[in-house]
Amino acid sequence: MTLVTKAIISAFRDLMRFRIAWIIVWPIIASILFWLLVGYFFYDVFSQWIYVLLNETKISEWLKNLESNWLESFMMILIDILVFIPLVVMTTLIITAIFVMPTLIKIVAKHYYPELEREYGGTISGSIVNAVVASVVFILIWLVTLPLWAVGAGIVVPFVAASFMNQQLFRYDALSEHANKQEFSKICAENRYSLWGLGLCTSLIQFIPFLNLLAPIFTALAFIHFGLGHLKILRAERNKALC
C-alpha cells in the first residue's frame, strides 16, 4: 500500500472517529459569510472586472450574439457562481491550514505518531506566506485559463487548480511542527509527484455535493498522515544508517 493510499484511508477513518463536527463546519460558514459580504459591498466592482476579462475572450461576443436578455443574465449569474465557489473553497482551505491544522496535527500525532519528536522547522509567518503564495497562484490559474471555458476545455481547470492548492497549502503545515527544514525539503523533493497525486485525489471530494463540506478537513488529515508517515520512515532510515 502506497503512502498516498494509506493517507487517504487514514483520513476517511479519522473523519468517522474524531469528534470534529464544529471543526468541519465553521471554516466553511466563515468563508461563505466573508465572500457574501464582500460581494454585497463590492458587487459592481467585481462585475466590472468580470466584464473586462470576458471582453478579452470570445465569451463576451458569444453572450452578445445570444439575443436573449434572460439567457444572458442567466449566463452572467452562472459566471458569478463559477467565480464565487473557487473563492469560498480557497478561503476555507486557508482557514483550515492556518487555524485548524495545529489541532488536527496534535490529534493525529498523539494517536499514530507519538514517537516523532517535534523539531519545529516551520513557523507561523512561513505558513502565512505559503498560504498567500498558494492563493495567488490558485487565482492566476483560474484567470489565465478562463478562455478555456469557451472551448469546453475548462472542465479540467478546477481539478488542476484544486490539486495545486491542496499540495502547496497543506504540505508545509502538515510537517511544520515535526520536521526540520532539511527534512521538509527532502520529503517534498523526493515526493513531488506523490504530493500532486494526493492533491488531485483529495480535490475530487471538493466537487461532490454535501461531501465537499468534509473536503478541507479530509484534505488536511490526508496530508498530515502523508507527511508524518514519510517523516517517520525518513528518521528510521537515518537512525538505521547511523547504527
PDB file of C-alpha atoms in Angstrom:
ATOM      1  CA  MET A   1       0.000   0.000   0.000  1.00  0.00           C
ATOM      2  CA  THR A   2       1.470   3.355  -1.043  1.00  0.00           C
ATOM      3  CA  LEU A   3       1.607   6.192   1.438  1.00  0.00           C
ATOM      4  CA  VAL A   4      -0.812   8.182  -0.728  1.00  0.00           C
ATOM      5  CA  THR A   5      -3.427   5.410  -0.475  1.00  0.00           C
ATOM      6  CA  LYS A   6      -2.697   4.904   3.210  1.00  0.00           C
ATOM      7  CA  ALA A   7      -3.057   8.639   3.887  1.00  0.00           C
ATOM      8  CA  ILE A   8      -6.451   8.772   2.133  1.00  0.00           C
ATOM      9  CA  ILE A   9      -7.755   5.716   4.008  1.00  0.00           C
ATOM     10  CA  SER A  10      -6.480   7.113   7.320  1.00  0.00           C
ATOM     11  CA  ALA A  11      -8.143  10.467   6.625  1.00  0.00           C
ATOM     12  CA  PHE A  12     -11.513   8.807   5.963  1.00  0.00           C
ATOM     13  CA  ARG A  13     -11.134   6.726   9.120  1.00  0.00           C
ATOM     14  CA  ASP A  14     -10.308   9.785  11.222  1.00  0.00           C
ATOM     15  CA  LEU A  15     -13.325  11.678   9.911  1.00  0.00           C
ATOM     16  CA  MET A  16     -15.515   8.933  11.361  1.00  0.00           C
ATOM     17  CA  ARG A  17     -13.556   8.665  14.596  1.00  0.00           C
ATOM     18  CA  PHE A  18     -12.841  12.206  15.702  1.00  0.00           C
ATOM     19  CA  ARG A  19     -15.474  14.497  17.129  1.00  0.00           C
ATOM     20  CA  ILE A  20     -14.757  17.339  14.754  1.00  0.00           C
ATOM     21  CA  ALA A  21     -18.215  18.458  13.608  1.00  0.00           C
ATOM     22  CA  TRP A  22     -17.609  22.087  14.557  1.00  0.00           C
ATOM     23  CA  ILE A  23     -14.092  21.998  13.088  1.00  0.00           C
ATOM     24  CA  ILE A  24     -15.627  20.864   9.795  1.00  0.00           C
ATOM     25  CA  VAL A  25     -18.408  23.441   9.726  1.00  0.00           C
ATOM     26  CA  TRP A  26     -17.036  26.747  10.984  1.00  0.00           C
ATOM     27  CA  PRO A  27     -14.365  27.373   8.280  1.00  0.00           C
ATOM     28  CA  ILE A  28     -16.996  26.874   5.563  1.00  0.00           C
ATOM     29  CA  ILE A  29     -19.521  29.166   7.291  1.00  0.00           C
ATOM     30  CA  ALA A  30     -16.849  31.822   7.825  1.00  0.00           C
ATOM     31  CA  SER A  31     -15.751  31.651   4.160  1.00  0.00           C
ATOM     32  CA  ILE A  32     -19.290  31.872   2.763  1.00  0.00           C
ATOM     33  CA  LEU A  33     -20.219  34.797   5.032  1.00  0.00           C
ATOM     34  CA  PHE A  34     -16.983  36.612   4.187  1.00  0.00           C
ATOM     35  CA  TRP A  35     -17.468  36.411   0.412  1.00  0.00           C
ATOM     36  CA  LEU A  36     -21.187  37.186   0.650  1.00  0.00           C
ATOM     37  CA  LEU A  37     -20.315  40.392   2.499  1.00  0.00           C
ATOM     38  CA  VAL A  38     -17.560  41.221   0.030  1.00  0.00           C
ATOM     39  CA  GLY A  39     -19.938  40.511  -2.847  1.00  0.00           C
ATOM     40  CA  TYR A  40     -22.669  42.661  -1.295  1.00  0.00           C
ATOM     41  CA  PHE A  41     -20.442  45.718  -0.863  1.00  0.00           C
ATOM     42  CA  PHE A  42     -18.267  45.323  -3.970  1.00  0.00           C
ATOM     43  CA  TYR A  43     -20.543  43.518  -6.437  1.00  0.00           C
ATOM     44  CA  ASP A  44     -20.376  46.318  -9.010  1.00  0.00           C
ATOM     45  CA  VAL A  45     -16.583  46.336  -8.908  1.00  0.00           C
ATOM     46  CA  PHE A  46     -16.364  42.547  -9.315  1.00  0.00           C
ATOM     47  CA  SER A  47     -18.903  42.593 -12.138  1.00  0.00           C
ATOM     48  CA  GLN A  48     -16.864  45.221 -13.953  1.00  0.00           C
ATOM     49  CA  TRP A  49     -13.707  43.103 -13.587  1.00  0.00           C
ATOM     50  CA  ILE A  50     -15.545  40.071 -14.973  1.00  0.00           C
ATOM     51  CA  TYR A  51     -16.815  42.071 -17.943  1.00  0.00           C
ATOM     52  CA  VAL A  52     -13.274  43.294 -18.654  1.00  0.00           C
ATOM     53  CA  LEU A  53     -11.971  39.715 -18.577  1.00  0.00           C
ATOM     54  CA  LEU A  54     -14.797  38.475 -20.777  1.00  0.00           C
ATOM     55  CA  ASN A  55     -14.121  41.215 -23.318  1.00  0.00           C
ATOM     56  CA  GLU A  56     -10.670  39.711 -23.797  1.00  0.00           C
ATOM     57  CA  THR A  57     -12.210  36.382 -24.798  1.00  0.00           C
ATOM     58  CA  LYS A  58     -14.838  35.150 -27.261  1.00  0.00           C
ATOM     59  CA  ILE A  59     -17.254  34.586 -24.379  1.00  0.00           C
ATOM     60  CA  SER A  60     -18.355  38.232 -24.401  1.00  0.00           C
ATOM     61  CA  GLU A  61     -19.008  38.093 -28.174  1.00  0.00           C
ATOM     62  CA  TRP A  62     -20.975  34.879 -27.739  1.00  0.00           C
ATOM     63  CA  LEU A  63     -23.135  36.405 -24.980  1.00  0.00           C
ATOM     64  CA  LYS A  64     -23.974  39.415 -27.155  1.00  0.00           C
ATOM     65  CA  ASN A  65     -24.994  37.112 -30.016  1.00  0.00           C
ATOM     66  CA  LEU A  66     -27.481  35.235 -27.838  1.00  0.00           C
ATOM     67  CA  GLU A  67     -30.085  37.923 -28.457  1.00  0.00           C
ATOM     68  CA  SER A  68     -31.847  36.853 -25.279  1.00  0.00           C
ATOM     69  CA  ASN A  69     -31.752  39.073 -22.200  1.00  0.00           C
ATOM     70  CA  TRP A  70     -32.811  36.359 -19.768  1.00  0.00           C
ATOM     71  CA  LEU A  71     -30.275  33.875 -21.143  1.00  0.00           C
ATOM     72  CA  GLU A  72     -27.516  36.464 -21.000  1.00  0.00           C
ATOM     73  CA  SER A  73     -28.482  37.271 -17.389  1.00  0.00           C
ATOM     74  CA  PHE A  74     -28.518  33.571 -16.534  1.00  0.00           C
ATOM     75  CA  MET A  75     -25.044  33.091 -18.031  1.00  0.00           C
ATOM     76  CA  MET A  76     -23.688  36.063 -16.073  1.00  0.00           C
ATOM     77  CA  ILE A  77     -25.118  34.617 -12.852  1.00  0.00           C
ATOM     78  CA  LEU A  78     -23.510  31.281 -13.724  1.00  0.00           C
ATOM     79  CA  ILE A  79     -20.150  33.002 -14.277  1.00  0.00           C
ATOM     80  CA  ASP A  80     -20.519  34.770 -10.918  1.00  0.00           C
ATOM     81  CA  ILE A  81     -21.105  31.376  -9.270  1.00  0.00           C
ATOM     82  CA  LEU A  82     -18.071  29.908 -11.042  1.00  0.00           C
ATOM     83  CA  VAL A  83     -16.030  32.730  -9.515  1.00  0.00           C
ATOM     84  CA  PHE A  84     -17.695  32.577  -6.082  1.00  0.00           C
ATOM     85  CA  ILE A  85     -17.225  28.833  -5.499  1.00  0.00           C
ATOM     86  CA  PRO A  86     -13.429  28.763  -6.005  1.00  0.00           C
ATOM     87  CA  LEU A  87     -13.060  31.782  -3.718  1.00  0.00           C
ATOM     88  CA  VAL A  88     -15.057  30.052  -0.959  1.00  0.00           C
ATOM     89  CA  VAL A  89     -13.085  26.827  -1.402  1.00  0.00           C
ATOM     90  CA  MET A  90      -9.779  28.688  -1.386  1.00  0.00           C
ATOM     91  CA  THR A  91     -10.686  30.683   1.739  1.00  0.00           C
ATOM     92  CA  THR A  92     -11.928  27.576   3.563  1.00  0.00           C
ATOM     93  CA  LEU A  93      -8.702  25.746   2.786  1.00  0.00           C
ATOM     94  CA  ILE A  94      -6.626  28.695   4.012  1.00  0.00           C
ATOM     95  CA  ILE A  95      -8.596  28.952   7.267  1.00  0.00           C
ATOM     96  CA  THR A  96      -8.203  25.211   7.766  1.00  0.00           C
ATOM     97  CA  ALA A  97      -4.460  25.308   7.054  1.00  0.00           C
ATOM     98  CA  ILE A  98      -3.705  28.234   9.366  1.00  0.00           C
ATOM     99  CA  PHE A  99      -6.193  27.841  12.219  1.00  0.00           C
ATOM    100  CA  VAL A 100      -7.353  24.203  12.231  1.00  0.00           C
ATOM    101  CA  MET A 101      -4.205  22.298  11.266  1.00  0.00           C
ATOM    102  CA  PRO A 102      -2.484  22.635  14.678  1.00  0.00           C
ATOM    103  CA  THR A 103      -5.433  20.920  16.371  1.00  0.00           C
ATOM    104  CA  LEU A 104      -5.573  18.143  13.771  1.00  0.00           C
ATOM    105  CA  ILE A 105      -1.808  17.614  13.903  1.00  0.00           C
ATOM    106  CA  LYS A 106      -1.966  17.279  17.676  1.00  0.00           C
ATOM    107  CA  ILE A 107      -4.726  14.657  17.420  1.00  0.00           C
ATOM    108  CA  VAL A 108      -3.088  12.634  14.624  1.00  0.00           C
ATOM    109  CA  ALA A 109       0.400  12.770  16.119  1.00  0.00           C
ATOM    110  CA  LYS A 110      -0.829  11.699  19.535  1.00  0.00           C
ATOM    111  CA  HIS A 111      -2.745   8.692  18.196  1.00  0.00           C
ATOM    112  CA  TYR A 112      -0.484   7.459  15.382  1.00  0.00           C
ATOM    113  CA  TYR A 113       2.972   9.030  15.634  1.00  0.00           C
ATOM    114  CA  PRO A 114       3.687   9.563  19.341  1.00  0.00           C
ATOM    115  CA  GLU A 115       7.373   8.692  18.867  1.00  0.00           C
ATOM    116  CA  LEU A 116       8.029  11.538  16.423  1.00  0.00           C
ATOM    117  CA  GLU A 117       9.878  14.419  18.029  1.00  0.00           C
ATOM    118  CA  ARG A 118       8.842  17.952  17.178  1.00  0.00           C
ATOM    119  CA  GLU A 119      11.681  19.961  15.622  1.00  0.00           C
ATOM    120  CA  TYR A 120       9.548  22.956  14.545  1.00  0.00           C
ATOM    121  CA  GLY A 121      11.076  23.602  11.132  1.00  0.00           C
ATOM    122  CA  GLY A 122       8.083  25.704  10.138  1.00  0.00           C
ATOM    123  CA  THR A 123       6.810  28.994  11.500  1.00  0.00           C
ATOM    124  CA  ILE A 124       3.508  30.862  11.631  1.00  0.00           C
ATOM    125  CA  SER A 125       4.919  33.503   9.274  1.00  0.00           C
ATOM    126  CA  GLY A 126       6.050  30.733   6.928  1.00  0.00           C
ATOM    127  CA  SER A 127       2.562  29.263   6.979  1.00  0.00           C
ATOM    128  CA  ILE A 128       1.001  32.641   6.156  1.00  0.00           C
ATOM    129  CA  VAL A 129       3.463  33.321   3.320  1.00  0.00           C
ATOM    130  CA  ASN A 130       2.837  29.838   1.937  1.00  0.00           C
ATOM    131  CA  ALA A 131      -0.925  30.423   2.092  1.00  0.00           C
ATOM    132  CA  VAL A 132      -0.574  33.742   0.245  1.00  0.00           C
ATOM    133  CA  VAL A 133       1.582  32.164  -2.489  1.00  0.00           C
ATOM    134  CA  ALA A 134      -0.851  29.257  -2.882  1.00  0.00           C
ATOM    135  CA  SER A 135      -3.813  31.649  -3.079  1.00  0.00           C
ATOM    136  CA  VAL A 136      -2.223  33.960  -5.658  1.00  0.00           C
ATOM    137  CA  VAL A 137      -1.229  31.073  -7.939  1.00  0.00           C
ATOM    138  CA  PHE A 138      -4.669  29.470  -7.468  1.00  0.00           C
ATOM    139  CA  ILE A 139      -6.397  32.687  -8.597  1.00  0.00           C
ATOM    140  CA  LEU A 140      -3.973  33.119 -11.513  1.00  0.00           C
ATOM    141  CA  ILE A 141      -4.714  29.590 -12.727  1.00  0.00           C
ATOM    142  CA  TRP A 142      -8.430  30.446 -12.833  1.00  0.00           C
ATOM    143  CA  LEU A 143      -7.897  33.809 -14.542  1.00  0.00           C
ATOM    144  CA  VAL A 144      -5.336  32.651 -17.112  1.00  0.00           C
ATOM    145  CA  THR A 145      -7.372  29.592 -18.071  1.00  0.00           C
ATOM    146  CA  LEU A 146     -10.723  31.416 -18.232  1.00  0.00           C
ATOM    147  CA  PRO A 147     -10.725  31.380 -22.080  1.00  0.00           C
ATOM    148  CA  LEU A 148     -10.601  27.570 -21.984  1.00  0.00           C
ATOM    149  CA  TRP A 149     -14.220  27.523 -20.803  1.00  0.00           C
ATOM    150  CA  ALA A 150     -15.258  28.920 -24.180  1.00  0.00           C
ATOM    151  CA  VAL A 151     -13.904  25.843 -25.967  1.00  0.00           C
ATOM    152  CA  GLY A 152     -15.040  23.281 -23.416  1.00  0.00           C
ATOM    153  CA  ALA A 153     -11.562  22.543 -22.083  1.00  0.00           C
ATOM    154  CA  GLY A 154     -12.283  24.474 -18.890  1.00  0.00           C
ATOM    155  CA  ILE A 155     -13.593  21.303 -17.236  1.00  0.00           C
ATOM    156  CA  VAL A 156     -10.021  20.381 -16.277  1.00  0.00           C
ATOM    157  CA  VAL A 157      -9.285  23.774 -14.705  1.00  0.00           C
ATOM    158  CA  PRO A 158     -10.977  23.156 -11.320  1.00  0.00           C
ATOM    159  CA  PHE A 159      -9.060  19.906 -10.835  1.00  0.00           C
ATOM    160  CA  VAL A 160      -5.696  21.416 -11.756  1.00  0.00           C
ATOM    161  CA  ALA A 161      -6.298  24.461  -9.550  1.00  0.00           C
ATOM    162  CA  ALA A 162      -7.555  22.412  -6.591  1.00  0.00           C
ATOM    163  CA  SER A 163      -4.695  19.902  -6.910  1.00  0.00           C
ATOM    164  CA  PHE A 164      -2.134  22.699  -6.819  1.00  0.00           C
ATOM    165  CA  MET A 165      -3.870  24.455  -3.932  1.00  0.00           C
ATOM    166  CA  ASN A 166      -4.078  21.314  -1.812  1.00  0.00           C
ATOM    167  CA  GLN A 167      -0.496  20.156  -2.198  1.00  0.00           C
ATOM    168  CA  GLN A 168       1.012  23.645  -1.966  1.00  0.00           C
ATOM    169  CA  LEU A 169      -1.026  24.685   1.057  1.00  0.00           C
ATOM    170  CA  PHE A 170      -1.031  21.564   3.238  1.00  0.00           C
ATOM    171  CA  ARG A 171       2.404  20.011   2.675  1.00  0.00           C
ATOM    172  CA  TYR A 172       4.033  22.849   4.618  1.00  0.00           C
ATOM    173  CA  ASP A 173       1.627  22.909   7.545  1.00  0.00           C
ATOM    174  CA  ALA A 174       1.496  19.107   7.829  1.00  0.00           C
ATOM    175  CA  LEU A 175       5.242  18.996   8.563  1.00  0.00           C
ATOM    176  CA  SER A 176       5.840  22.395  10.121  1.00  0.00           C
ATOM    177  CA  GLU A 177       5.726  21.207  13.739  1.00  0.00           C
ATOM    178  CA  HIS A 178       7.622  17.928  13.444  1.00  0.00           C
ATOM    179  CA  ALA A 179      10.145  18.223  10.600  1.00  0.00           C
ATOM    180  CA  ASN A 180      13.211  20.438  10.463  1.00  0.00           C
ATOM    181  CA  LYS A 181      13.974  22.430   7.315  1.00  0.00           C
ATOM    182  CA  GLN A 182      16.263  19.757   5.834  1.00  0.00           C
ATOM    183  CA  GLU A 183      13.692  17.008   6.390  1.00  0.00           C
ATOM    184  CA  PHE A 184      10.939  19.137   4.898  1.00  0.00           C
ATOM    185  CA  SER A 185      12.970  19.901   1.765  1.00  0.00           C
ATOM    186  CA  LYS A 186      13.956  16.258   1.322  1.00  0.00           C
ATOM    187  CA  ILE A 187      10.404  14.913   1.698  1.00  0.00           C
ATOM    188  CA  CYS A 188       8.963  17.486  -0.719  1.00  0.00           C
ATOM    189  CA  ALA A 189      11.733  16.976  -3.292  1.00  0.00           C
ATOM    190  CA  GLU A 190      11.501  13.173  -3.253  1.00  0.00           C
ATOM    191  CA  ASN A 191       7.695  13.052  -3.294  1.00  0.00           C
ATOM    192  CA  ARG A 192       6.790  15.811  -5.738  1.00  0.00           C
ATOM    193  CA  TYR A 193       4.584  13.603  -7.907  1.00  0.00           C
ATOM    194  CA  SER A 194       3.046  11.829  -4.920  1.00  0.00           C
ATOM    195  CA  LEU A 195       2.108  15.197  -3.400  1.00  0.00           C
ATOM    196  CA  TRP A 196       0.435  16.228  -6.659  1.00  0.00           C
ATOM    197  CA  GLY A 197      -1.304  12.854  -6.780  1.00  0.00           C
ATOM    198  CA  LEU A 198      -2.579  13.289  -3.236  1.00  0.00           C
ATOM    199  CA  GLY A 199      -3.633  16.844  -4.114  1.00  0.00           C
ATOM    200  CA  LEU A 200      -5.653  15.518  -7.052  1.00  0.00           C
ATOM    201  CA  CYS A 201      -7.255  12.677  -5.065  1.00  0.00           C
ATOM    202  CA  THR A 202      -8.298  14.992  -2.246  1.00  0.00           C
ATOM    203  CA  SER A 203      -9.581  17.588  -4.713  1.00  0.00           C
ATOM    204  CA  LEU A 204     -12.133  15.161  -6.145  1.00  0.00           C
ATOM    205  CA  ILE A 205     -14.222  15.265  -2.967  1.00  0.00           C
ATOM    206  CA  GLN A 206     -14.487  19.058  -3.320  1.00  0.00           C
ATOM    207  CA  PHE A 207     -16.782  18.584  -6.328  1.00  0.00           C
ATOM    208  CA  ILE A 208     -19.208  16.119  -4.733  1.00  0.00           C
ATOM    209  CA  PRO A 209     -22.257  17.868  -3.199  1.00  0.00           C
ATOM    210  CA  PHE A 210     -22.542  17.554   0.603  1.00  0.00           C
ATOM    211  CA  LEU A 211     -19.327  15.533   0.804  1.00  0.00           C
ATOM    212  CA  ASN A 212     -17.467  18.703  -0.139  1.00  0.00           C
ATOM    213  CA  LEU A 213     -18.356  20.007   3.338  1.00  0.00           C
ATOM    214  CA  LEU A 214     -15.811  17.494   4.618  1.00  0.00           C
ATOM    215  CA  ALA A 215     -13.218  18.304   1.954  1.00  0.00           C
ATOM    216  CA  PRO A 216     -10.992  20.813   3.840  1.00  0.00           C
ATOM    217  CA  ILE A 217     -10.674  18.647   6.968  1.00  0.00           C
ATOM    218  CA  PHE A 218     -10.310  15.463   4.894  1.00  0.00           C
ATOM    219  CA  THR A 219      -7.535  17.083   2.852  1.00  0.00           C
ATOM    220  CA  ALA A 220      -5.770  18.321   5.965  1.00  0.00           C
ATOM    221  CA  LEU A 221      -5.903  14.871   7.598  1.00  0.00           C
ATOM    222  CA  ALA A 222      -4.652  13.156   4.433  1.00  0.00           C
ATOM    223  CA  PHE A 223      -1.631  15.454   4.143  1.00  0.00           C
ATOM    224  CA  ILE A 224      -0.851  15.144   7.856  1.00  0.00           C
ATOM    225  CA  HIS A 225      -0.796  11.347   7.588  1.00  0.00           C
ATOM    226  CA  PHE A 226       1.247  11.511   4.370  1.00  0.00           C
ATOM    227  CA  GLY A 227       3.773  13.970   5.784  1.00  0.00           C
ATOM    228  CA  LEU A 228       4.226  12.364   9.193  1.00  0.00           C
ATOM    229  CA  GLY A 229       4.294   8.905   7.629  1.00  0.00           C
ATOM    230  CA  HIS A 230       7.180   9.921   5.371  1.00  0.00           C
ATOM    231  CA  LEU A 231       8.936  11.673   8.233  1.00  0.00           C
ATOM    232  CA  LYS A 232       8.728   8.513  10.326  1.00  0.00           C
ATOM    233  CA  ILE A 233      10.293   6.470   7.503  1.00  0.00           C
ATOM    234  CA  LEU A 234      12.988   9.094   6.869  1.00  0.00           C
ATOM    235  CA  ARG A 235      14.075   9.195  10.505  1.00  0.00           C
ATOM    236  CA  ALA A 236      14.003   5.395  10.787  1.00  0.00           C
ATOM    237  CA  GLU A 237      16.303   5.128   7.736  1.00  0.00           C
ATOM    238  CA  ARG A 238      18.607   7.789   9.157  1.00  0.00           C
ATOM    239  CA  ASN A 239      18.830   6.058  12.548  1.00  0.00           C
ATOM    240  CA  LYS A 240      19.471   2.726  10.840  1.00  0.00           C
ATOM    241  CA  ALA A 241      22.328   4.237   8.820  1.00  0.00           C
ATOM    242  CA  LEU A 242      23.888   5.634  11.999  1.00  0.00           C
ATOM    243  CA  CYS A 243      23.866   2.239  13.731  1.00  0.00           C
TER     244      CYS A 243
END
